[in-house]
Amino acid sequence: MSIPTEGSVRPSAWPRPGLEPRVDGARMLRRLAEMSRVGARPGRGITRLGLTAEETAARALLAEQCRGDGLVSATDKAGNLVIRRGRRARRDRPALLMGSHIDTVADGGRLDGAYGVTAACEVLSMLNQHNVDLAYEPVAVAFTNEEGALFPYPFFGSLGLAGQVDTEQARRMSAEGVALPDALRAAGGDLDRIDEAAWPAGSVAGYLELHIEQGPVLEAADVPIGVVHSITGRTVLDITVSGGQNHAGTTPMRMRHDALTVAARVVLAVERLARVRDLCRVATVGRIVAEPNVTNVIPGTVRLTAEIRDGRAARLRAAEQVISTELAQLATATDTGITVKINPVTEPVDTDGTLRRAVTDAAYELGLRHMEMDSGAGHDAQIVAAIAPVGMIFVPSRDGVSHAPCEHTEDVHLVAGANTLLRTVLKVAQP
Ligand code: HGY
Ligand code: MN
Ligand code: MN
């Protein structure tokens, strides 16, 4: 079942003439504020890492908020919370999914993921409250572990929905002494039965994700709605530098194999891929661990995690090749060992043209300035794209900041985004 063809996307008509389709903005903002307290640490933002007790508490809060509106929810075997309209839900119809992720990075903001989830539930509540009959049954989803901040398996929940979790890789994974399968079970999922979380082919008519932009484009253009065209690809590289641990006081400089000074050159080489050589759009080393990490010991081993991103898969592959060759040469030149493990996380994905049209028309009808743009952040939508057409709606981020406690979007934009989502759903799913 596919989304109606371009021409058949008709202007939306709220079920009762004269009543414009609007969300209850105050209710949504109130619930988002409640959600923002889960995992909040004074002065340090929000830490609600995927497959942890904090994320489970957030799912429980969401389920309770939805129950109050007559919606029903359940955690699937991949750890996602799936929320449906109650007895009115038409399970004989393909679903139009809406949602985002409910986990955060460490010391993150209150909106990344949570905003899209809260807005999706608000839209579902309105569609339930007005008993709107739709060709596709609206369903909200709160994905688990999109960030992969603790268990480094990003997009775990949406991969589960798409039936693409590598269970052997997941089974081997652990974090802070906890095996992923155990953390998933504690979250209400079950790795052994994760196939049950996958939606059968044809059962998902489309997926819409509302999200903060997490960048500076919309604010700089003074435009409240972004219509996402493509979502970036991303590669994560696990790099290990092996030198020679030794005494910091007695080892002459000419005899050293200092893994940390070599790692410093690795960090700059990664940055040069984007900043100087333009081989990819961005390149970052966000994590570095020196061993034994003691003041008076020359580090023998350093482990780094780098990531590179670009809208074109071919550029990512070329950049991966270049950095691998360059680090092999650096190892030889410094008489150290450098290993590079390349983990293609996501391929770049384009959103669906019909859904982009529906979002554009919805924003236009709401009198909201809007513009097409690409996403520099990764999103669950690019995973769901494997099984259904996807669309994304952005709202501005203040100063373009995200993944930080000061992440902020004006309430008026948060509500405008939710109204755009509601109207887009009505356009796409109107019988
Ligand atoms: O890192 C990202 O692009 C997203 O926030 N997970
Ligand atoms: Mn994020
Ligand atoms: Mn996000």
XYZ file of C-alpha atoms and ligand atoms in Angstrom:
439
model
C 0.000 0.000 0.000
C 1.606 3.277 -0.931
C 0.927 6.882 -0.105
C -1.644 8.495 -2.460
C -0.098 9.705 -5.714
C 0.977 13.328 -6.063
C -2.312 14.523 -7.533
C -4.543 12.764 -5.064
C -3.268 14.525 -1.970
C -6.373 16.571 -1.274
C -6.708 19.601 0.996
C -7.386 18.398 4.490
C -10.864 18.747 5.966
C -11.152 18.478 9.716
C -14.109 16.220 10.536
C -16.292 19.076 11.791
C -16.630 22.007 9.322
C -15.368 25.270 10.728
C -13.122 23.574 13.282
C -9.575 23.996 12.057
C -7.278 21.022 12.791
C -5.130 22.114 15.698
C -3.265 20.314 18.460
C -3.702 21.208 22.111
C -0.401 23.084 22.326
C -0.601 23.738 26.062
C -1.152 20.046 26.759
C 1.746 19.053 24.507
C 4.132 21.558 26.084
C 3.074 20.495 29.566
C 3.732 16.858 28.766
C 7.060 17.688 27.155
C 8.045 19.506 30.351
C 7.072 16.426 32.388
C 9.162 14.243 30.077
C 12.096 16.640 30.417
C 12.337 15.812 34.117
C 13.082 12.143 33.433
C 16.865 11.769 33.485
C 17.412 15.451 34.270
C 20.531 16.192 36.348
C 20.787 19.680 37.916
C 22.883 21.933 35.716
C 23.832 19.024 33.464
C 20.989 18.609 31.052
C 19.209 15.306 30.505
C 20.785 11.853 30.497
C 18.223 9.282 29.410
C 20.432 6.774 27.649
C 18.929 4.030 25.540
C 18.075 0.750 27.301
C 18.534 2.203 30.773
C 16.148 2.655 33.692
C 15.753 6.347 32.841
C 14.544 5.546 29.334
C 12.174 2.918 30.708
C 10.799 5.521 33.109
C 10.237 7.859 30.170
C 8.290 5.150 28.325
C 6.183 4.572 31.411
C 5.419 8.287 31.693
C 4.489 8.440 28.018
C 2.199 5.420 28.379
C 0.493 7.062 31.339
C 0.044 10.358 29.482
C -1.451 8.517 26.527
C -3.712 6.354 28.692
C -5.297 9.543 29.962
C -6.367 10.294 26.388
C -7.886 6.870 25.739
C -4.876 5.630 23.775
C -3.376 2.190 24.313
C 0.336 1.457 24.308
C 2.651 -1.521 24.517
C 6.400 -2.045 24.469
C 7.448 -4.187 21.519
C 10.230 -6.787 21.603
C 12.750 -4.220 20.353
C 11.988 -1.962 23.332
C 9.905 0.607 21.419
C 6.680 1.979 22.840
C 3.938 1.623 20.206
C 0.861 3.773 20.855
C -2.474 3.298 19.118
C -5.948 4.742 19.226
C -8.063 2.644 21.564
C -11.097 0.678 20.409
C -11.387 2.921 17.333
C -8.085 1.691 15.912
C -8.562 0.057 12.515
C -5.905 -2.663 12.523
C -7.202 -3.882 9.172
C -5.712 -0.785 7.546
C -2.014 0.015 6.875
C -0.509 2.202 9.549
C 0.727 5.731 9.166
C 3.497 5.850 11.755
C 4.560 9.027 13.537
C 7.253 9.338 16.158
C 10.879 9.711 17.056
C 13.213 8.458 19.778
C 12.827 8.827 23.520
C 16.461 8.300 24.535
C 19.009 11.117 24.726
C 22.746 11.561 24.615
C 24.569 12.138 27.910
C 23.956 15.664 29.268
C 21.662 16.271 26.333
C 18.741 18.555 25.691
C 15.024 18.223 26.393
C 13.848 18.253 22.776
C 16.005 15.920 20.656
C 13.657 12.980 20.067
C 11.279 13.680 22.948
C 9.654 16.576 21.072
C 8.769 14.413 18.070
C 7.432 11.650 20.323
C 5.319 14.013 22.435
C 3.954 15.769 19.344
C 3.107 12.450 17.678
C 1.151 11.392 20.763
C -0.624 14.756 20.815
C -1.641 14.331 17.175
C -2.832 10.792 17.891
C -4.863 12.056 20.847
C -6.578 14.666 18.671
C -7.326 12.109 15.946
C -8.738 9.815 18.621
C -10.701 12.559 20.355
C -12.341 13.594 17.064
C -12.743 9.997 15.974
C -11.315 10.883 12.570
C -11.806 8.146 9.977
C -8.595 7.740 7.972
C -7.486 5.500 5.145
C -4.345 4.693 7.145
C -4.472 4.025 10.874
C -2.277 6.552 12.712
C 0.161 4.962 15.164
C 2.773 6.718 17.325
C 6.150 5.163 18.134
C 8.787 6.085 20.717
C 11.959 4.413 19.457
C 14.596 3.146 21.865
C 18.332 3.713 21.644
C 18.441 5.941 18.593
C 21.556 7.657 19.899
C 23.468 4.536 20.868
C 25.057 6.593 23.641
C 25.542 3.730 26.110
C 25.004 0.595 24.032
C 26.761 1.607 20.775
C 24.045 0.179 18.526
C 22.390 3.375 17.266
C 18.877 3.211 15.768
C 18.355 -0.088 17.603
C 14.617 0.433 18.041
C 13.856 1.553 14.508
C 16.058 -1.252 13.156
C 13.887 -3.583 15.214
C 10.739 -2.152 13.633
C 12.315 -2.615 10.189
C 13.364 -6.176 11.031
C 17.049 -5.344 10.588
C 18.691 -5.877 13.973
C 21.858 -7.984 13.775
C 21.015 -10.170 16.754
C 24.467 -11.780 16.922
C 26.131 -8.344 17.072
C 23.574 -7.239 19.672
C 24.094 -10.395 21.726
C 27.834 -9.710 21.965
C 27.359 -6.100 23.045
C 27.596 -4.888 26.624
C 28.049 -1.585 28.422
C 29.124 -0.865 32.004
C 29.040 -4.601 32.723
C 25.486 -5.080 31.437
C 24.833 -7.232 28.381
C 22.541 -5.657 25.807
C 20.099 -8.590 25.866
C 19.685 -8.147 29.621
C 19.204 -4.385 29.296
C 16.650 -4.957 26.538
C 14.749 -7.459 28.674
C 14.710 -4.988 31.563
C 13.254 -2.450 29.124
C 10.424 -4.803 28.230
C 11.914 -6.196 25.027
C 13.326 -9.608 24.169
C 16.240 -10.140 21.791
C 15.247 -13.781 21.272
C 11.830 -12.659 20.004
C 12.848 -9.373 18.379
C 11.470 -10.534 15.047
C 8.020 -9.943 16.540
C 8.799 -6.202 16.565
C 9.169 -6.111 12.782
C 6.214 -4.761 10.815
C 5.208 -6.987 7.883
C 5.744 -5.685 4.349
C 2.853 -3.478 3.286
C 1.652 -2.872 6.834
C 3.241 0.590 7.026
C 1.905 3.135 4.537
C 4.362 5.798 5.649
C 6.290 7.358 8.508
C 6.426 11.009 9.567
C 9.011 12.338 12.012
C 8.894 15.785 13.565
C 12.236 16.868 14.992
C 14.232 19.920 15.991
C 16.702 20.888 13.273
C 19.712 20.732 15.603
C 21.470 23.191 13.307
C 21.469 26.919 12.427
C 19.690 26.975 9.047
C 16.039 27.662 9.946
C 16.854 30.233 12.614
C 19.203 32.090 10.257
C 16.502 32.124 7.569
C 13.810 33.052 10.120
C 11.677 30.159 8.820
C 9.647 28.066 11.294
C 9.183 24.861 9.252
C 11.826 22.772 7.489
C 10.744 20.211 4.876
C 13.532 17.640 4.984
C 14.766 16.399 1.605
C 17.637 14.077 2.512
C 19.098 12.655 5.715
C 22.848 12.325 6.067
C 24.835 9.136 5.901
C 27.234 8.343 8.723
C 30.253 6.108 9.294
C 31.732 5.421 12.729
C 35.386 4.398 12.922
C 36.839 2.577 15.928
C 40.537 3.455 15.983
C 43.130 1.950 18.342
C 46.681 3.266 18.641
C 49.135 0.832 20.243
C 52.446 2.286 21.439
C 54.667 1.471 24.391
C 53.605 2.108 27.984
C 56.599 3.377 29.900
C 57.918 5.595 32.677
C 57.260 9.306 32.010
C 60.384 10.356 33.876
C 63.090 7.955 32.825
C 62.225 7.276 29.180
C 64.218 9.545 26.837
C 62.074 11.309 24.222
C 63.858 9.550 21.333
C 62.941 6.125 22.808
C 59.260 6.729 23.282
C 56.280 5.189 21.479
C 53.725 7.504 22.993
C 50.285 6.340 21.853
C 48.612 9.607 22.917
C 50.815 11.944 20.867
C 50.179 9.708 17.858
C 46.457 9.726 18.674
C 46.575 13.525 18.641
C 47.780 13.325 15.037
C 44.937 10.890 14.299
C 42.407 13.395 15.632
C 43.763 16.136 13.368
C 43.901 13.797 10.371
C 40.222 12.979 10.853
C 39.321 16.664 11.119
C 41.309 17.449 7.947
C 39.113 15.050 5.943
C 36.301 17.591 6.114
C 37.796 20.916 7.122
C 40.722 20.937 4.661
C 40.234 18.222 2.048
C 36.424 18.403 1.699
C 36.206 14.636 1.325
C 33.104 14.584 3.534
C 30.767 17.184 5.014
C 31.813 16.780 8.654
C 34.331 14.704 10.615
C 34.580 14.411 14.381
C 36.489 12.502 17.041
C 34.053 12.593 19.940
C 35.554 9.945 22.180
C 39.129 9.202 23.263
C 40.408 6.941 26.035
C 44.106 6.791 26.961
C 45.405 3.788 28.883
C 46.413 3.616 31.659
C 45.430 7.305 31.858
C 47.860 8.059 34.698
C 49.904 11.264 34.909
C 53.369 9.748 35.152
C 52.911 6.937 32.613
C 53.475 7.242 28.873
C 50.165 5.997 27.378
C 50.605 2.617 25.757
C 47.176 2.358 24.148
C 44.631 4.941 23.010
C 41.138 4.098 21.742
C 39.270 6.709 19.694
C 35.837 6.768 18.108
C 35.541 8.968 15.047
C 32.578 9.637 12.843
C 32.277 11.109 9.355
C 29.067 12.225 7.624
C 27.960 13.117 4.138
C 24.848 13.165 1.965
C 26.511 10.941 -0.646
C 27.535 7.362 0.071
C 30.363 7.454 -2.508
C 32.059 10.338 -0.689
C 31.852 8.442 2.590
C 33.457 5.357 1.045
C 36.264 7.477 -0.455
C 36.919 9.261 2.840
C 37.002 5.928 4.688
C 39.652 4.714 2.253
C 41.742 7.871 2.548
C 41.843 7.897 6.336
C 42.637 4.175 6.494
C 45.627 4.664 4.176
C 46.799 7.784 5.986
C 46.707 6.122 9.413
C 48.606 3.086 8.115
C 51.345 5.466 6.948
C 51.285 7.247 10.321
C 51.737 3.921 12.134
C 54.827 3.155 10.083
C 56.267 6.623 10.549
C 55.831 6.481 14.332
C 56.586 2.785 14.828
C 53.238 2.255 16.498
C 50.276 0.036 15.651
C 47.066 1.688 14.420
C 43.938 -0.358 13.682
C 40.838 1.128 12.062
C 37.468 -0.669 12.253
C 34.962 0.897 9.848
C 31.278 0.689 10.867
C 28.931 2.121 8.236
C 26.086 3.221 10.525
C 23.614 4.607 8.014
C 23.446 5.326 4.317
C 22.099 8.700 3.178
C 18.357 8.589 2.504
C 15.956 10.825 0.591
C 12.493 11.415 2.010
C 9.423 10.604 -0.089
C 8.338 13.245 -2.657
C 4.628 12.866 -1.922
C 5.198 13.255 1.809
C 7.385 16.305 1.196
C 4.540 17.774 -0.873
C 2.042 17.042 1.911
C 4.267 18.714 4.524
C 4.800 21.710 2.240
C 1.061 22.102 1.590
C 0.275 21.692 5.288
C 2.716 24.430 6.264
C 1.380 26.658 3.493
C -2.233 26.185 4.608
C -1.201 27.023 8.154
C 0.411 30.213 6.909
C 3.848 29.029 8.054
C 6.956 29.959 6.121
C 8.783 26.803 5.123
C 11.827 25.690 3.203
C 13.340 22.458 1.903
C 16.587 21.418 3.545
C 18.818 18.459 4.275
C 19.467 16.921 7.674
C 23.021 16.836 9.044
C 21.774 14.697 11.900
C 20.797 11.076 11.569
C 17.233 10.054 12.361
C 15.091 6.971 12.821
C 13.312 7.998 9.610
C 16.309 6.880 7.557
C 15.968 3.405 9.041
C 12.188 3.192 8.607
C 12.762 4.237 4.969
C 13.763 0.610 4.358
C 10.117 -0.472 4.741
C 8.024 2.634 3.968
C 8.026 6.132 2.462
C 9.218 8.648 5.060
C 8.834 12.365 5.631
C 10.460 14.716 8.143
C 9.475 18.101 9.521
C 11.998 20.375 11.250
C 11.538 23.315 13.587
C 14.313 25.824 14.415
C 16.959 25.280 17.110
C 18.082 28.376 19.006
C 21.664 29.218 18.012
C 21.628 25.907 16.127
C 22.620 24.112 19.331
C 21.676 20.534 20.199
C 23.108 17.558 22.126
C 23.670 20.089 24.918
C 21.682 21.234 27.971
C 20.950 24.608 26.391
C 19.107 22.991 23.457
C 16.005 25.157 22.939
C 13.164 25.874 20.537
C 10.499 28.538 21.051
C 7.105 27.204 22.160
C 5.413 28.884 19.203
C 7.631 26.857 16.855
C 7.089 23.627 18.797
C 3.320 24.065 18.452
C 3.599 25.113 14.796
C 5.549 21.953 14.075
C 2.935 19.788 15.782
C 0.119 21.474 13.854
C 2.038 20.873 10.632
C 2.378 17.207 11.566
C -1.351 16.955 12.315
C -2.345 18.582 9.050
C 0.130 16.479 7.088
C -1.344 13.296 8.578
C -4.847 14.427 7.620
C -3.671 15.169 4.090
C -1.888 11.892 3.626
C -4.380 9.610 5.355
C -7.667 11.264 4.386
C -9.846 8.536 2.838
O 23.893 11.888 15.947
C 22.867 12.113 15.335
O 22.915 12.521 14.195
C 21.527 11.900 15.963
O 21.301 12.905 16.895
N 21.449 10.599 16.578
Mn 20.485 13.168 18.805
Mn 17.306 12.909 17.378
